[in-house]
Coordinates of C-alpha atoms and ligand atoms in Angstrom, one line a residue:
M1 CA 36.5 26.4 -2.6
T2 CA 32.6 26.3 -2.7
T3 CA 30.8 26.2 -6.0
T4 CA 26.8 27.8 -4.2
T5 CA 27.3 31.0 -4.3
P6 CA 24.4 33.8 -2.7
F7 CA 25.2 36.4 -6.0
P8 CA 22.3 36.8 -8.7
N9 CA 23.3 36.5 -11.1
G10 CA 23.9 39.9 -13.3
F11 CA 25.7 41.1 -9.8
L12 CA 28.2 43.6 -11.2
W13 CA 31.9 43.1 -10.4
G14 CA 34.0 46.1 -11.3
G15 CA 36.3 48.6 -10.2
A16 CA 36.6 52.6 -8.9
T17 CA 37.9 55.6 -9.4
A18 CA 38.4 59.4 -9.5
A19 CA 39.8 61.8 -12.3
N20 CA 41.5 63.7 -10.6
Q21 CA 43.9 60.9 -8.7
I22 CA 44.0 58.9 -12.4
E23 CA 43.7 61.2 -15.2
G24 CA 47.0 63.2 -14.6
A25 CA 47.1 65.7 -17.8
Y26 CA 45.9 68.6 -15.1
D27 CA 46.3 71.2 -18.0
E28 CA 46.1 69.6 -21.2
D29 CA 42.9 70.0 -24.4
G30 CA 41.7 73.3 -21.9
K31 CA 41.3 71.7 -18.7
G32 CA 40.9 74.0 -15.8
L33 CA 42.3 74.0 -12.0
S34 CA 40.1 72.2 -9.6
V35 CA 41.0 72.1 -6.3
Q36 CA 42.8 69.6 -6.5
D37 CA 45.6 71.3 -8.5
V38 CA 46.5 73.0 -4.6
M39 CA 45.6 69.9 -2.5
P40 CA 49.4 69.2 -2.6
K41 CA 49.9 67.1 0.7
G42 CA 45.7 66.0 -0.1
I43 CA 43.4 67.2 3.0
S44 CA 46.6 66.4 5.8
G45 CA 48.1 69.5 4.2
P46 CA 47.9 73.1 4.0
R47 CA 47.3 74.1 -0.3
S48 CA 49.0 76.1 -1.9
A49 CA 48.7 78.9 -4.1
E50 CA 49.1 77.6 -7.4
P51 CA 49.8 73.9 -8.9
T52 CA 53.2 72.9 -7.4
P53 CA 55.3 70.2 -9.4
D54 CA 55.1 67.9 -5.7
N55 CA 51.8 67.4 -6.4
L56 CA 51.6 64.0 -7.7
K57 CA 47.9 64.5 -9.5
L58 CA 48.9 66.9 -12.2
V59 CA 50.6 63.6 -13.6
G60 CA 48.5 61.8 -11.3
I61 CA 49.1 57.4 -13.4
D62 CA 48.9 59.4 -17.2
H63 CA 45.8 57.3 -17.7
Y64 CA 44.5 60.6 -19.2
H65 CA 47.0 58.9 -22.2
R66 CA 46.8 55.3 -21.3
Y67 CA 43.0 54.4 -20.3
A68 CA 42.7 52.1 -23.2
E69 CA 45.3 49.8 -22.3
D70 CA 43.9 50.4 -18.4
I71 CA 40.5 49.2 -19.2
A72 CA 41.8 46.6 -21.8
L73 CA 43.3 45.1 -18.3
F74 CA 39.9 45.6 -16.8
A75 CA 38.6 43.6 -18.7
E76 CA 41.5 40.8 -18.6
M77 CA 39.6 40.9 -15.0
G78 CA 36.0 40.4 -16.3
F79 CA 34.4 43.7 -14.9
G80 CA 31.2 44.1 -16.0
V81 CA 30.9 48.1 -14.6
Y82 CA 33.2 50.6 -14.4
R83 CA 33.5 53.9 -11.8
F84 CA 34.9 56.5 -13.2
S85 CA 34.1 61.0 -12.4
I86 CA 34.1 62.9 -14.7
A87 CA 36.6 66.0 -14.4
W88 CA 33.8 69.2 -13.9
S89 CA 36.7 71.8 -15.6
R90 CA 37.7 69.2 -18.3
I91 CA 34.3 70.3 -19.4
F92 CA 34.0 73.9 -17.7
P93 CA 37.3 74.8 -17.4
K94 CA 36.6 77.9 -14.3
G95 CA 32.7 75.8 -13.6
D96 CA 30.7 79.5 -14.8
E97 CA 30.9 78.6 -18.8
T98 CA 27.9 79.0 -20.6
E99 CA 29.5 76.3 -23.0
P100 CA 31.3 73.1 -22.2
N101 CA 35.0 72.2 -23.5
E102 CA 34.8 70.3 -26.1
A103 CA 37.7 68.7 -26.2
G104 CA 36.8 67.4 -22.4
L105 CA 34.1 66.1 -23.5
A106 CA 35.5 64.9 -26.6
F107 CA 38.1 62.1 -24.0
Y108 CA 34.9 61.0 -22.0
D109 CA 33.4 60.1 -25.6
R110 CA 36.6 57.8 -25.9
I111 CA 37.0 56.0 -22.3
L112 CA 32.7 55.0 -23.4
D113 CA 34.1 53.7 -26.8
E114 CA 36.7 52.1 -25.0
L115 CA 34.0 50.6 -22.1
E116 CA 31.9 49.4 -25.0
K117 CA 34.2 47.8 -27.1
H118 CA 34.9 45.6 -24.0
G119 CA 31.8 45.1 -22.2
I120 CA 31.7 46.8 -19.9
E121 CA 28.9 49.1 -18.1
P122 CA 29.9 52.2 -17.0
L123 CA 28.9 54.1 -13.7
V124 CA 29.5 57.5 -13.6
T125 CA 30.4 59.6 -10.2
I126 CA 29.1 63.4 -11.8
S127 CA 31.3 65.7 -8.6
H128 CA 34.1 63.5 -7.1
Y129 CA 36.1 65.9 -5.0
E130 CA 36.8 68.4 -8.2
T131 CA 34.8 71.4 -7.9
P132 CA 36.4 74.0 -10.4
L133 CA 39.1 76.3 -8.5
H134 CA 37.5 79.7 -10.1
L135 CA 34.2 78.7 -8.6
A136 CA 36.4 78.3 -5.2
E137 CA 38.5 81.2 -5.6
Q138 CA 35.5 83.7 -6.9
Y139 CA 32.5 81.9 -5.3
G140 CA 33.3 81.0 -1.8
G141 CA 32.1 77.4 -3.8
W142 CA 28.9 75.6 -2.3
T143 CA 28.2 77.9 0.0
D144 CA 26.9 80.6 -3.0
R145 CA 23.4 79.8 -4.3
E146 CA 25.4 80.5 -8.0
L147 CA 26.6 76.7 -7.8
I148 CA 23.3 75.2 -7.8
G149 CA 23.5 76.9 -11.8
F150 CA 26.5 76.0 -12.3
Y151 CA 26.0 71.9 -11.8
E152 CA 22.8 72.1 -13.7
R153 CA 24.4 72.7 -16.3
Y154 CA 27.1 70.6 -16.3
A155 CA 24.9 67.8 -15.6
R156 CA 22.5 68.3 -18.1
T157 CA 25.5 68.8 -20.6
L158 CA 26.6 65.4 -19.3
F159 CA 23.0 63.7 -19.6
E160 CA 22.6 65.4 -22.8
R161 CA 26.1 63.7 -24.6
F162 CA 26.2 59.7 -22.8
G163 CA 22.7 60.3 -21.6
A164 CA 21.8 57.4 -23.7
R165 CA 25.4 55.5 -23.4
V166 CA 25.4 55.7 -19.7
K167 CA 22.8 54.3 -17.2
Y168 CA 23.9 54.3 -13.5
W169 CA 25.2 57.9 -12.2
L170 CA 26.3 59.4 -8.5
T171 CA 25.4 62.6 -7.9
F172 CA 28.5 63.9 -5.4
N173 CA 30.8 61.9 -4.1
E174 CA 30.7 61.1 -0.7
I175 CA 28.3 64.2 0.2
N176 CA 28.3 63.9 3.1
S177 CA 32.1 64.3 3.7
L178 CA 31.0 68.4 3.5
L179 CA 31.4 69.5 6.6
H180 CA 34.1 67.5 7.0
A181 CA 35.8 68.1 4.8
P182 CA 34.6 71.5 3.2
F183 CA 37.2 72.7 0.8
M184 CA 38.4 68.9 -0.6
S185 CA 34.3 68.4 -0.6
G186 CA 32.8 71.9 -1.5
G187 CA 35.3 73.7 -2.3
I188 CA 35.1 76.4 0.0
P189 CA 38.1 77.8 1.3
I190 CA 38.9 77.1 4.5
P191 CA 39.3 81.0 6.7
E192 CA 42.0 80.4 10.0
G193 CA 39.5 79.7 12.5
G194 CA 37.4 77.3 9.8
V195 CA 34.4 78.0 8.1
P196 CA 30.6 78.3 10.3
E197 CA 28.7 76.5 11.2
Q198 CA 25.9 78.5 9.0
Q199 CA 27.6 78.4 6.0
L200 CA 28.7 75.1 6.2
Y201 CA 24.9 73.9 6.3
Q202 CA 24.2 76.7 3.8
A203 CA 26.2 74.5 1.5
M204 CA 25.4 71.2 2.3
H205 CA 21.6 72.9 1.5
H206 CA 22.9 73.9 -1.5
E207 CA 24.5 70.0 -2.7
L208 CA 21.8 68.6 -1.9
V209 CA 18.9 70.8 -3.7
A210 CA 21.1 70.7 -6.9
S211 CA 22.3 66.8 -6.7
A212 CA 17.4 66.2 -6.5
R213 CA 17.8 68.3 -9.4
A214 CA 20.7 66.9 -11.3
T215 CA 18.3 63.4 -10.6
R216 CA 15.5 65.7 -11.9
I217 CA 16.7 66.8 -15.7
A218 CA 17.9 63.1 -15.6
R219 CA 14.5 61.9 -15.9
E220 CA 13.3 64.5 -18.6
V221 CA 16.7 64.3 -20.7
A222 CA 17.9 60.5 -20.4
P223 CA 14.7 58.6 -18.9
A224 CA 16.8 55.4 -19.3
A225 CA 19.5 56.1 -16.5
K226 CA 19.2 55.6 -13.1
V227 CA 20.8 58.8 -10.8
G228 CA 22.3 57.6 -7.0
C229 CA 23.2 59.3 -4.0
M230 CA 27.0 58.5 -2.8
V231 CA 27.4 58.1 1.0
L232 CA 31.1 57.8 3.0
S233 CA 29.6 54.4 5.0
M234 CA 30.6 54.8 8.7
P235 CA 29.1 51.8 11.0
I236 CA 29.1 54.2 14.4
Y237 CA 29.8 51.1 17.9
P238 CA 28.9 52.9 21.4
L239 CA 32.6 52.4 22.9
T240 CA 30.4 50.8 26.0
P241 CA 27.4 49.6 27.0
S242 CA 26.0 52.8 28.9
P243 CA 22.5 54.7 26.9
D244 CA 24.9 58.0 26.5
D245 CA 27.2 55.9 24.7
A246 CA 24.3 54.7 22.7
R247 CA 22.5 58.1 22.7
A248 CA 26.5 59.5 21.6
V249 CA 26.3 56.8 18.2
M250 CA 22.5 57.8 17.6
D251 CA 23.5 61.7 17.6
A252 CA 26.8 60.5 15.4
D253 CA 24.5 58.4 12.9
H254 CA 21.9 60.7 12.4
G255 CA 24.4 63.9 11.7
N256 CA 25.3 60.9 8.6
L257 CA 22.1 59.5 7.6
V258 CA 20.8 62.2 6.9
Y259 CA 21.7 63.1 3.9
G260 CA 20.5 60.1 2.5
D261 CA 17.8 60.2 4.9
V262 CA 16.7 64.0 2.0
H263 CA 18.0 61.2 -1.0
T264 CA 15.6 58.9 -0.5
R265 CA 12.5 60.5 1.1
G266 CA 12.1 64.1 -0.6
E267 CA 12.6 66.2 2.8
Y268 CA 14.7 66.9 5.4
P269 CA 14.2 64.3 8.5
G270 CA 12.6 66.1 12.2
Y271 CA 16.3 65.3 13.7
F272 CA 18.1 67.3 11.4
L273 CA 15.5 70.0 11.7
R274 CA 16.2 70.0 15.5
T275 CA 20.0 70.1 16.0
L276 CA 19.6 73.2 13.2
R277 CA 17.3 74.6 15.5
E278 CA 19.6 74.5 18.5
K279 CA 22.2 75.9 16.7
G280 CA 20.5 78.8 16.2
I281 CA 20.8 78.4 12.0
D282 CA 18.3 79.7 9.9
L283 CA 19.2 77.9 6.3
D284 CA 18.3 80.2 3.5
I285 CA 15.0 77.6 1.8
T286 CA 12.6 79.0 -0.6
D287 CA 9.7 76.5 -1.4
Q288 CA 11.4 75.6 -4.9
D289 CA 14.0 73.9 -3.2
R290 CA 11.2 72.4 -1.2
A291 CA 10.1 71.1 -4.5
D292 CA 13.7 70.2 -5.8
L293 CA 14.1 67.6 -3.6
T294 CA 11.2 66.0 -3.9
N295 CA 13.1 64.2 -6.6
T296 CA 14.5 61.2 -4.8
V297 CA 17.0 58.8 -6.8
D298 CA 17.1 55.6 -8.1
F299 CA 19.7 53.5 -5.7
V300 CA 21.9 54.7 -2.7
S301 CA 26.0 54.4 -2.8
F302 CA 28.4 54.2 -0.7
S303 CA 32.0 53.9 0.7
Y304 CA 33.4 51.2 3.2
Y305 CA 36.9 51.5 4.2
M306 CA 36.1 51.0 8.0
S307 CA 34.3 51.4 11.6
I308 CA 34.7 53.6 14.4
A309 CA 33.8 53.1 18.4
E310 CA 31.9 56.4 20.2
T311 CA 31.4 57.3 23.9
A312 CA 30.0 60.8 25.5
D313 CA 32.3 60.6 27.9
P314 CA 35.2 62.9 27.1
S315 CA 37.5 61.6 29.1
K316 CA 37.1 58.2 26.9
K317 CA 37.9 60.1 23.3
V318 CA 40.3 58.7 21.9
A319 CA 40.4 59.9 19.0
G320 CA 40.9 57.0 15.4
E321 CA 42.2 57.6 12.1
G322 CA 40.0 57.3 9.9
N323 CA 38.2 58.2 6.4
I324 CA 37.9 62.1 6.6
M325 CA 36.4 61.3 9.6
G326 CA 38.0 59.4 12.6
G327 CA 35.7 59.0 15.9
V328 CA 36.9 56.8 18.7
S329 CA 39.2 53.8 18.3
N330 CA 37.5 51.1 19.0
P331 CA 39.9 48.4 21.1
T332 CA 38.3 45.7 19.4
L333 CA 39.6 45.9 16.2
E334 CA 42.4 45.5 14.2
A335 CA 43.4 48.7 11.9
S336 CA 45.6 49.0 8.1
E337 CA 49.2 50.9 8.2
W338 CA 47.3 54.0 8.0
G339 CA 45.0 53.4 10.7
W340 CA 41.4 52.9 9.5
Q341 CA 40.1 49.8 11.5
I342 CA 39.1 47.0 8.8
D343 CA 35.9 45.5 10.5
P344 CA 33.9 42.9 7.7
V345 CA 30.5 42.7 9.6
G346 CA 30.8 46.0 9.4
L347 CA 30.2 45.8 6.2
R348 CA 26.4 43.6 6.2
L349 CA 25.2 45.4 9.2
V350 CA 25.8 49.1 6.7
L351 CA 24.5 47.6 4.1
N352 CA 21.1 45.6 6.2
Q353 CA 20.9 49.5 7.9
F354 CA 20.6 51.2 4.6
W355 CA 18.5 49.0 3.2
D356 CA 16.0 48.7 6.4
R357 CA 15.4 52.5 6.3
W358 CA 15.9 53.4 3.0
Q359 CA 13.8 50.4 0.5
K360 CA 15.9 51.7 -2.2
P361 CA 18.7 48.9 -4.0
L362 CA 22.4 50.0 -2.8
F363 CA 25.9 49.7 -5.3
I364 CA 29.1 48.7 -2.8
V365 CA 31.0 51.9 -5.1
E366 CA 34.1 52.3 -3.3
N367 CA 36.4 49.5 -1.3
G368 CA 39.7 47.7 -0.6
L369 CA 42.9 48.1 1.6
G370 CA 45.0 50.8 1.0
A371 CA 48.1 49.6 1.9
R372 CA 52.7 49.8 0.7
D373 CA 53.8 47.4 -1.5
Q374 CA 56.4 45.3 -2.4
L375 CA 57.1 44.6 -6.4
V376 CA 59.3 41.0 -6.7
E377 CA 59.4 39.0 -9.6
V378 CA 57.7 35.2 -9.6
D379 CA 58.2 33.5 -12.7
G380 CA 60.2 36.3 -14.0
E381 CA 57.3 38.2 -14.1
K382 CA 57.0 41.5 -11.4
T383 CA 54.0 41.7 -9.8
V384 CA 52.8 41.7 -5.7
V385 CA 52.0 39.3 -3.1
D386 CA 49.8 41.3 -2.2
D387 CA 48.3 38.4 0.3
Y388 CA 46.8 41.1 2.6
R389 CA 44.8 42.8 -0.1
I390 CA 42.9 39.3 -1.4
A391 CA 41.6 38.8 2.6
Y392 CA 40.5 41.8 3.1
L393 CA 38.2 42.1 -0.2
N394 CA 37.8 38.2 0.6
D395 CA 36.3 38.8 3.8
H396 CA 34.0 41.4 3.2
L397 CA 33.1 40.1 0.4
V398 CA 31.9 37.3 1.9
Q399 CA 29.8 39.5 4.0
V400 CA 27.9 41.0 1.5
G401 CA 27.5 38.2 0.4
E402 CA 25.5 37.4 3.8
A403 CA 23.7 40.6 3.3
L404 CA 22.0 39.3 0.7
Q405 CA 21.1 36.3 2.2
D406 CA 19.9 38.8 4.4
G407 CA 17.6 39.5 2.0
V408 CA 19.4 43.5 1.1
D409 CA 19.3 44.8 -2.4
V410 CA 22.4 44.9 -3.8
L411 CA 23.1 45.7 -7.6
G412 CA 26.7 45.5 -7.8
Y413 CA 30.4 46.4 -6.4
T414 CA 33.2 48.4 -7.6
S415 CA 36.0 47.9 -5.7
W416 CA 38.5 51.8 -4.8
G417 CA 41.7 52.1 -6.7
C418 CA 41.1 49.4 -9.1
I419 CA 45.0 50.6 -9.9
D420 CA 47.1 52.3 -7.9
I421 CA 46.1 56.0 -8.2
V422 CA 47.6 58.9 -5.8
S423 CA 45.5 59.2 -2.8
A424 CA 42.5 61.8 -1.4
S425 CA 43.4 62.0 2.6
T426 CA 47.3 62.1 1.9
A427 CA 47.7 62.3 -1.7
Q428 CA 50.7 59.3 -1.7
L429 CA 51.2 56.9 -4.3
S430 CA 52.5 55.1 -1.8
K431 CA 49.0 53.9 -0.5
R432 CA 47.9 51.8 -2.7
Y433 CA 45.0 50.0 -3.7
G434 CA 45.0 48.5 -6.4
F435 CA 44.8 44.6 -8.8
I436 CA 47.4 46.8 -11.0
Y437 CA 50.6 47.8 -9.7
V438 CA 51.9 51.1 -11.3
D439 CA 55.4 52.0 -12.0
R440 CA 55.5 55.3 -9.8
N441 CA 56.7 57.3 -6.2
D442 CA 55.9 59.0 -3.7
D443 CA 58.9 61.6 -5.5
G444 CA 57.1 61.2 -8.5
T445 CA 59.8 59.6 -10.4
G446 CA 58.8 55.8 -12.1
T447 CA 58.5 54.1 -14.8
L448 CA 54.2 54.3 -14.9
E449 CA 54.7 50.6 -16.3
R450 CA 51.6 48.1 -14.6
Y451 CA 52.2 45.4 -13.7
R452 CA 49.3 42.3 -12.3
K453 CA 49.2 42.2 -8.3
K454 CA 48.3 38.1 -7.2
S455 CA 45.1 39.5 -6.7
F456 CA 44.1 40.5 -9.9
G457 CA 44.0 37.2 -10.4
W458 CA 42.4 36.6 -8.2
Y459 CA 39.6 39.0 -8.6
A460 CA 39.4 37.1 -12.1
D461 CA 38.5 34.2 -10.6
V462 CA 35.7 36.0 -7.3
I463 CA 34.4 37.6 -10.9
R464 CA 34.2 34.3 -13.3
S465 CA 32.2 32.4 -10.8
N466 CA 30.3 35.1 -9.5
G467 CA 32.0 35.0 -5.8
A468 CA 31.8 31.3 -5.4
S469 CA 35.2 31.0 -5.1
L470 CA 35.1 33.2 -2.6
T471 CA 36.1 31.9 1.4
R472 CA 33.9 31.5 4.0
Ligands
LIG1 C1 37.2 57.8 -0.7 C2 36.9 58.6 -1.5 C3 38.8 58.2 -2.9 C4 39.8 57.6 -1.6 C5 39.1 56.7 -1.0 C6 40.0 55.9 -0.1 O1 37.1 58.9 0.3 O2 35.8 58.6 -2.3 O3 38.7 59.8 -3.5 O4 40.7 57.9 -2.5 O5 38.5 57.4 0.6 O6 40.5 56.7 0.6 P1 42.4 57.8 0.3 O7 42.9 57.8 -1.4 O8 43.0 58.2 1.3 O9 42.6 56.6 1.2

């Protein structure tokens, strides 16, 4: 343990969750259905026609009723910030109503009261893979331009109600996942044969315009608020030093970076216009859209779990498992039990790349290790000895420290799934990320009791020492 730390005073330490993975209470207090309520197997299985009991998200970890206990545990670890999302279908149950559901708004008032009580700064995701199901079924999700208006009304409602209490806002979770997971990310029903690219890119454009409009509305309604975009980051390495592999990496990178480019520069970059031309895609972009896009963000936030490799040689393409958008597996890295390749240095690379490219403050709003945990008894207390999670988080945070020394402006770090929740990709509870163990199993059994894991005390020390306790 060293006594110095590269983390600045005021660095925001905390954790992150999403409504559909934590809250449960899927039909309480007027909530409408969201796409998640018909995704019992996450993105790895077929959707159901209606909510089915095997869908763990319907109950989640019952945070809807236990939020006070959960937030008290976050406070015990010393959280300075908590990232959560608002379920769109609690506020506008179908998505296209003109008046919000007061009971839904009141729930988030209660969450904010609890955070205020403990001095924890809220960081709110407006849309985290929770498009109201009605918008998916009646409009085809984000392929329909009308969703911009519905989202605008929803965002305005949130800024008016919570704008004075919430400083940090994120418009869309992992907006660059839209083309890879159209139903979860964009509420776009997937026909046999897939969604035509023309529609996918049009949906992407609609989300980018909606995001920029939300930023403009925040400026009017809640001038103290800071609005950020949120992207899934995944450094891509050339599988070999061949120029062709390097070019394949550039192309794959562009496919991800375009979202941050538009959010920070206010217009589409040339390489993206070329992609559209070559694909024969003609987007409907109005003059008003172009004007809207100039409302750029205050900061860029991102998730980071893993890196991936890429090659131009089809014979070497061995598909790697990955967070929504895999690539080619990298022979130099170890992987998690779910095949996500662990790469702490990649986090420093991404921080530097984003800072060099966009010159906007960065916020790491997701990072963590999904693992199977074993509940054991130590000194009469139930716990999990999760040294593997501590090692993962330690090594990633050391790299954040390196990036800070490189001069990168990092606002804070919220570890993903700070309490065990339902996985987004597989809808399992056994893929656990938390500092807090929740007694609920993949078959839905369990008491829902919460237990502190070993990493709970470890993270509390990291926060208390502002990173000085990390092992370098
Ligand atoms: C991100 C999502 C989260 C989340 C996380 C971990 O892509 O924003 O919602 O769950 O990944 O993924 P998983 O739950 O699939 O392990």
